[in-house]
GROMACS .gro file of C-alpha atoms in nm:
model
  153
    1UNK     CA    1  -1.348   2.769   2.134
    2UNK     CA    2  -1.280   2.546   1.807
    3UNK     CA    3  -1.495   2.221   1.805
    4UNK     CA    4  -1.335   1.917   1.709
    5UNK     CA    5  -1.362   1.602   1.544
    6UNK     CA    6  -1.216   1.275   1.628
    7UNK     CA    7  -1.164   0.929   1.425
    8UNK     CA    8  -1.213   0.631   1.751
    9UNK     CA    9  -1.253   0.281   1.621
   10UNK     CA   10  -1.115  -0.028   1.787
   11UNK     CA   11  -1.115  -0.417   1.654
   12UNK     CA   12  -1.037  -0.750   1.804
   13UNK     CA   13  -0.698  -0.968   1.649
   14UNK     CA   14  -0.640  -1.281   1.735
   15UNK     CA   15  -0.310  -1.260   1.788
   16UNK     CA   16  -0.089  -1.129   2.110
   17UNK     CA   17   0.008  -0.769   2.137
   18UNK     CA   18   0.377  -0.854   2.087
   19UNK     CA   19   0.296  -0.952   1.673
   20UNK     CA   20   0.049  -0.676   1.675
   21UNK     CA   21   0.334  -0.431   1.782
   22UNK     CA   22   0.582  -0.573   1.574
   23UNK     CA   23   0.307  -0.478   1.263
   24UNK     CA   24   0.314  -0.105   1.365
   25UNK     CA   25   0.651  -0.044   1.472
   26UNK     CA   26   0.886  -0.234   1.187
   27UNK     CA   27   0.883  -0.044   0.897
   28UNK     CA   28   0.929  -0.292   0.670
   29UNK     CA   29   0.616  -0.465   0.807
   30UNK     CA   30   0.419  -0.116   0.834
   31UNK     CA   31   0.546  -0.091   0.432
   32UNK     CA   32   0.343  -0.442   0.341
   33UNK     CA   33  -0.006  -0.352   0.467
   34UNK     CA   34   0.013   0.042   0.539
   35UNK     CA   35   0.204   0.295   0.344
   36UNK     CA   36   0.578   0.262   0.285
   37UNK     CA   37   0.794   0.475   0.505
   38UNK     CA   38   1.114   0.541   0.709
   39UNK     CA   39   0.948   0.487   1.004
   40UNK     CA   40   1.175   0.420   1.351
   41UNK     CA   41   1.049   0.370   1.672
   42UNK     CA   42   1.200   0.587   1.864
   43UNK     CA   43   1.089   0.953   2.029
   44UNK     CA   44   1.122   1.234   1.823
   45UNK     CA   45   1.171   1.048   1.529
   46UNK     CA   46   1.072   1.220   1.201
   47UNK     CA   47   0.977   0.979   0.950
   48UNK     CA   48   0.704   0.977   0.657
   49UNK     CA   49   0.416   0.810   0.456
   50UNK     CA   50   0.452   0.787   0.167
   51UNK     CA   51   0.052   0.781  -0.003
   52UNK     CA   52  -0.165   0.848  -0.267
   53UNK     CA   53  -0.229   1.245  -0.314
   54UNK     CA   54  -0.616   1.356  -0.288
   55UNK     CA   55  -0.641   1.726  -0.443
   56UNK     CA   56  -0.997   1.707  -0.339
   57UNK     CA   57  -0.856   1.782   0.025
   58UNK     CA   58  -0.533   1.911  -0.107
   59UNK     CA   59  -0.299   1.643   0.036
   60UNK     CA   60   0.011   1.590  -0.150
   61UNK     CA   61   0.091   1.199  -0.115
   62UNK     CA   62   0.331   1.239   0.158
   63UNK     CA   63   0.211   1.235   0.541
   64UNK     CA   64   0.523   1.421   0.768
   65UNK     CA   65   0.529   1.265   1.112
   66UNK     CA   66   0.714   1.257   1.421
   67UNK     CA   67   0.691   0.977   1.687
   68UNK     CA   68   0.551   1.155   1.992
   69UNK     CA   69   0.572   0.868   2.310
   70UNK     CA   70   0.526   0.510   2.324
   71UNK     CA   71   0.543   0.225   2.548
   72UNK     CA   72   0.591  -0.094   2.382
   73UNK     CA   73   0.327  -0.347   2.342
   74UNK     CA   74   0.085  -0.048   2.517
   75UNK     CA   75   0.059   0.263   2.311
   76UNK     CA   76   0.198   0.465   2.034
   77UNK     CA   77   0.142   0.811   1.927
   78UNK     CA   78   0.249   1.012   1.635
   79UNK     CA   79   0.178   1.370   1.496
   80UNK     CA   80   0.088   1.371   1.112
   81UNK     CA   81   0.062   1.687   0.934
   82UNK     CA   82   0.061   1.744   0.559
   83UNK     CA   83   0.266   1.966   0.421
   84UNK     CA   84   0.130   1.971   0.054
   85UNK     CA   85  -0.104   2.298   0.146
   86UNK     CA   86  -0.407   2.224   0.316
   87UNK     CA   87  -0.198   2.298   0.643
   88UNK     CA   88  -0.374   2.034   0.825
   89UNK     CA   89  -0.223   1.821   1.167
   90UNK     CA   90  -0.327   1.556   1.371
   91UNK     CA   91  -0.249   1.293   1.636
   92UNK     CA   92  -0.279   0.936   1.580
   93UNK     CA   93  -0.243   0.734   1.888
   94UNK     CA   94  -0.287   0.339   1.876
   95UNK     CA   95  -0.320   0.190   2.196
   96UNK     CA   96  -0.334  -0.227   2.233
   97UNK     CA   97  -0.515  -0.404   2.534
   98UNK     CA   98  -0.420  -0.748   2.582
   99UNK     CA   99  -0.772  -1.003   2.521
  100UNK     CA  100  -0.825  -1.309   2.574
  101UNK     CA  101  -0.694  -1.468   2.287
  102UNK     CA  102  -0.571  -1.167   2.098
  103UNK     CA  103  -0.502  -0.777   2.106
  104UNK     CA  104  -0.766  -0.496   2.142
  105UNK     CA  105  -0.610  -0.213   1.884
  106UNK     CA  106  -0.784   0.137   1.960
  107UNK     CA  107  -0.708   0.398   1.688
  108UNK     CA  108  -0.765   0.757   1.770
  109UNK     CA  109  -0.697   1.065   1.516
  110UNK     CA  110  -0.757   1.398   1.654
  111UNK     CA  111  -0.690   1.744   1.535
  112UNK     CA  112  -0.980   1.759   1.308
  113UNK     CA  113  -1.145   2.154   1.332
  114UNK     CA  114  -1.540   2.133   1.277
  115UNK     CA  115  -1.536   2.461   1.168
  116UNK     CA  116  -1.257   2.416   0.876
  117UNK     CA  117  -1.465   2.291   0.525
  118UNK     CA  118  -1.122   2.095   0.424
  119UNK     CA  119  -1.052   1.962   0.784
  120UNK     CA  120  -1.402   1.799   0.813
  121UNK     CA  121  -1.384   1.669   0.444
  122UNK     CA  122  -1.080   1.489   0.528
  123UNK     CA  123  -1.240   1.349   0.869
  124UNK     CA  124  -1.485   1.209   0.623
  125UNK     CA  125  -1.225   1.088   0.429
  126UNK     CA  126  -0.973   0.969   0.676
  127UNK     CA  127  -1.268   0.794   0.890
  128UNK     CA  128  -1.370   0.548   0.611
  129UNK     CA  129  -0.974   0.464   0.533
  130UNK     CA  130  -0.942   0.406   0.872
  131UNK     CA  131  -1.159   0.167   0.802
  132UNK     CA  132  -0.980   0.008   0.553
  133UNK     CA  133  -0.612  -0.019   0.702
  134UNK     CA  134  -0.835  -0.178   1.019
  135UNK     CA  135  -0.895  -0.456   0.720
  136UNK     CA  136  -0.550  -0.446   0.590
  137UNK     CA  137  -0.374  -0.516   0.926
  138UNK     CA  138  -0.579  -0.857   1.001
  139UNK     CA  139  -0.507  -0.960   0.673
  140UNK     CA  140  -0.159  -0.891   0.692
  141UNK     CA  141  -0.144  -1.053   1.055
  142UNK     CA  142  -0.329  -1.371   0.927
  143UNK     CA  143  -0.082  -1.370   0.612
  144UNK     CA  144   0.193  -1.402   0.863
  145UNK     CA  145   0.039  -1.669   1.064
  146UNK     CA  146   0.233  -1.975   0.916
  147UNK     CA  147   0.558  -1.796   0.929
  148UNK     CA  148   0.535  -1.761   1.279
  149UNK     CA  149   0.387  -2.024   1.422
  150UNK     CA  150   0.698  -2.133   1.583
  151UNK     CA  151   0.764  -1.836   1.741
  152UNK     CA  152   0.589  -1.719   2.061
  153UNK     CA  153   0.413  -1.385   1.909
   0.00000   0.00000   0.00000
């Protein structure tokens, strides 16, 4: 049986899961604080990301993904494969929980074999830029805080 690894993190935003979907699902919102894309929201939807190669894990730039299931303001999942010859896929599922005062976002990436050298080195990798695109969404939400202060979201 192959032993896997998983990316889970989860943060608190103060703001309500309708902005907080809006941020993952437009692509011209996704393009200002993630990676741009043709991204639609819509099953079975084929779309890329379009970021910055890494030959140390032999990932070309461009992340190949399909829109799996989602249920708006709840959950969406894609696959994400590379295609640039390390041969690796995942599944990234972000799932929002209303808070008081805000949205919990849960991020989980799976598909990561424990027993493949270049699979666990881009765990490593992927878990610390995780990290940062946690970072780049709440600044990116807070950037858009006076534009929409007169809108309910």
């Amino acid at each position: 049986m192959t032993e896997t690894l998983t990316i889970n993190l989860d943060q608190f935003l103060p703001y309500s899961p309708a902005r907080v979907w809006k941020a993952l699902t437009d692509s011209a919102l996704l393009a200002r604080w993630f990676m741009p894309n043709d991204f639609q929201l819509k099953v079975g939807h084929r779309f890329t990301f379009q970021g910055t190669p890494m030959p140390s894990v032999k990932f070309g730039g461009t992340a190949y993904c399909e829109v799996l299931d989602f249920e708006p303001e709840r959950f969406l999942s894609l696959s994400w494969a590379d295609r640039g010859g390390n041969g690796l896929s995942f599944t990234v599922t972000w799932r929002l929980e209303p808070e008081q005062n805000g949205t919990r976002l849960f991020l989980e990436h799976t598909g990561f074999d424990a027993n493949n050298q270049l699979s666990v080195r881009s765990h490593q990798i992927m878990s610390k830029g995780w990290l940062g695109v946690q970072e780049s969404l709440e600044k990116f939400l807070a950037s858009l805080e006076p534009e929409v202060k007169s809108v309910n979201a």
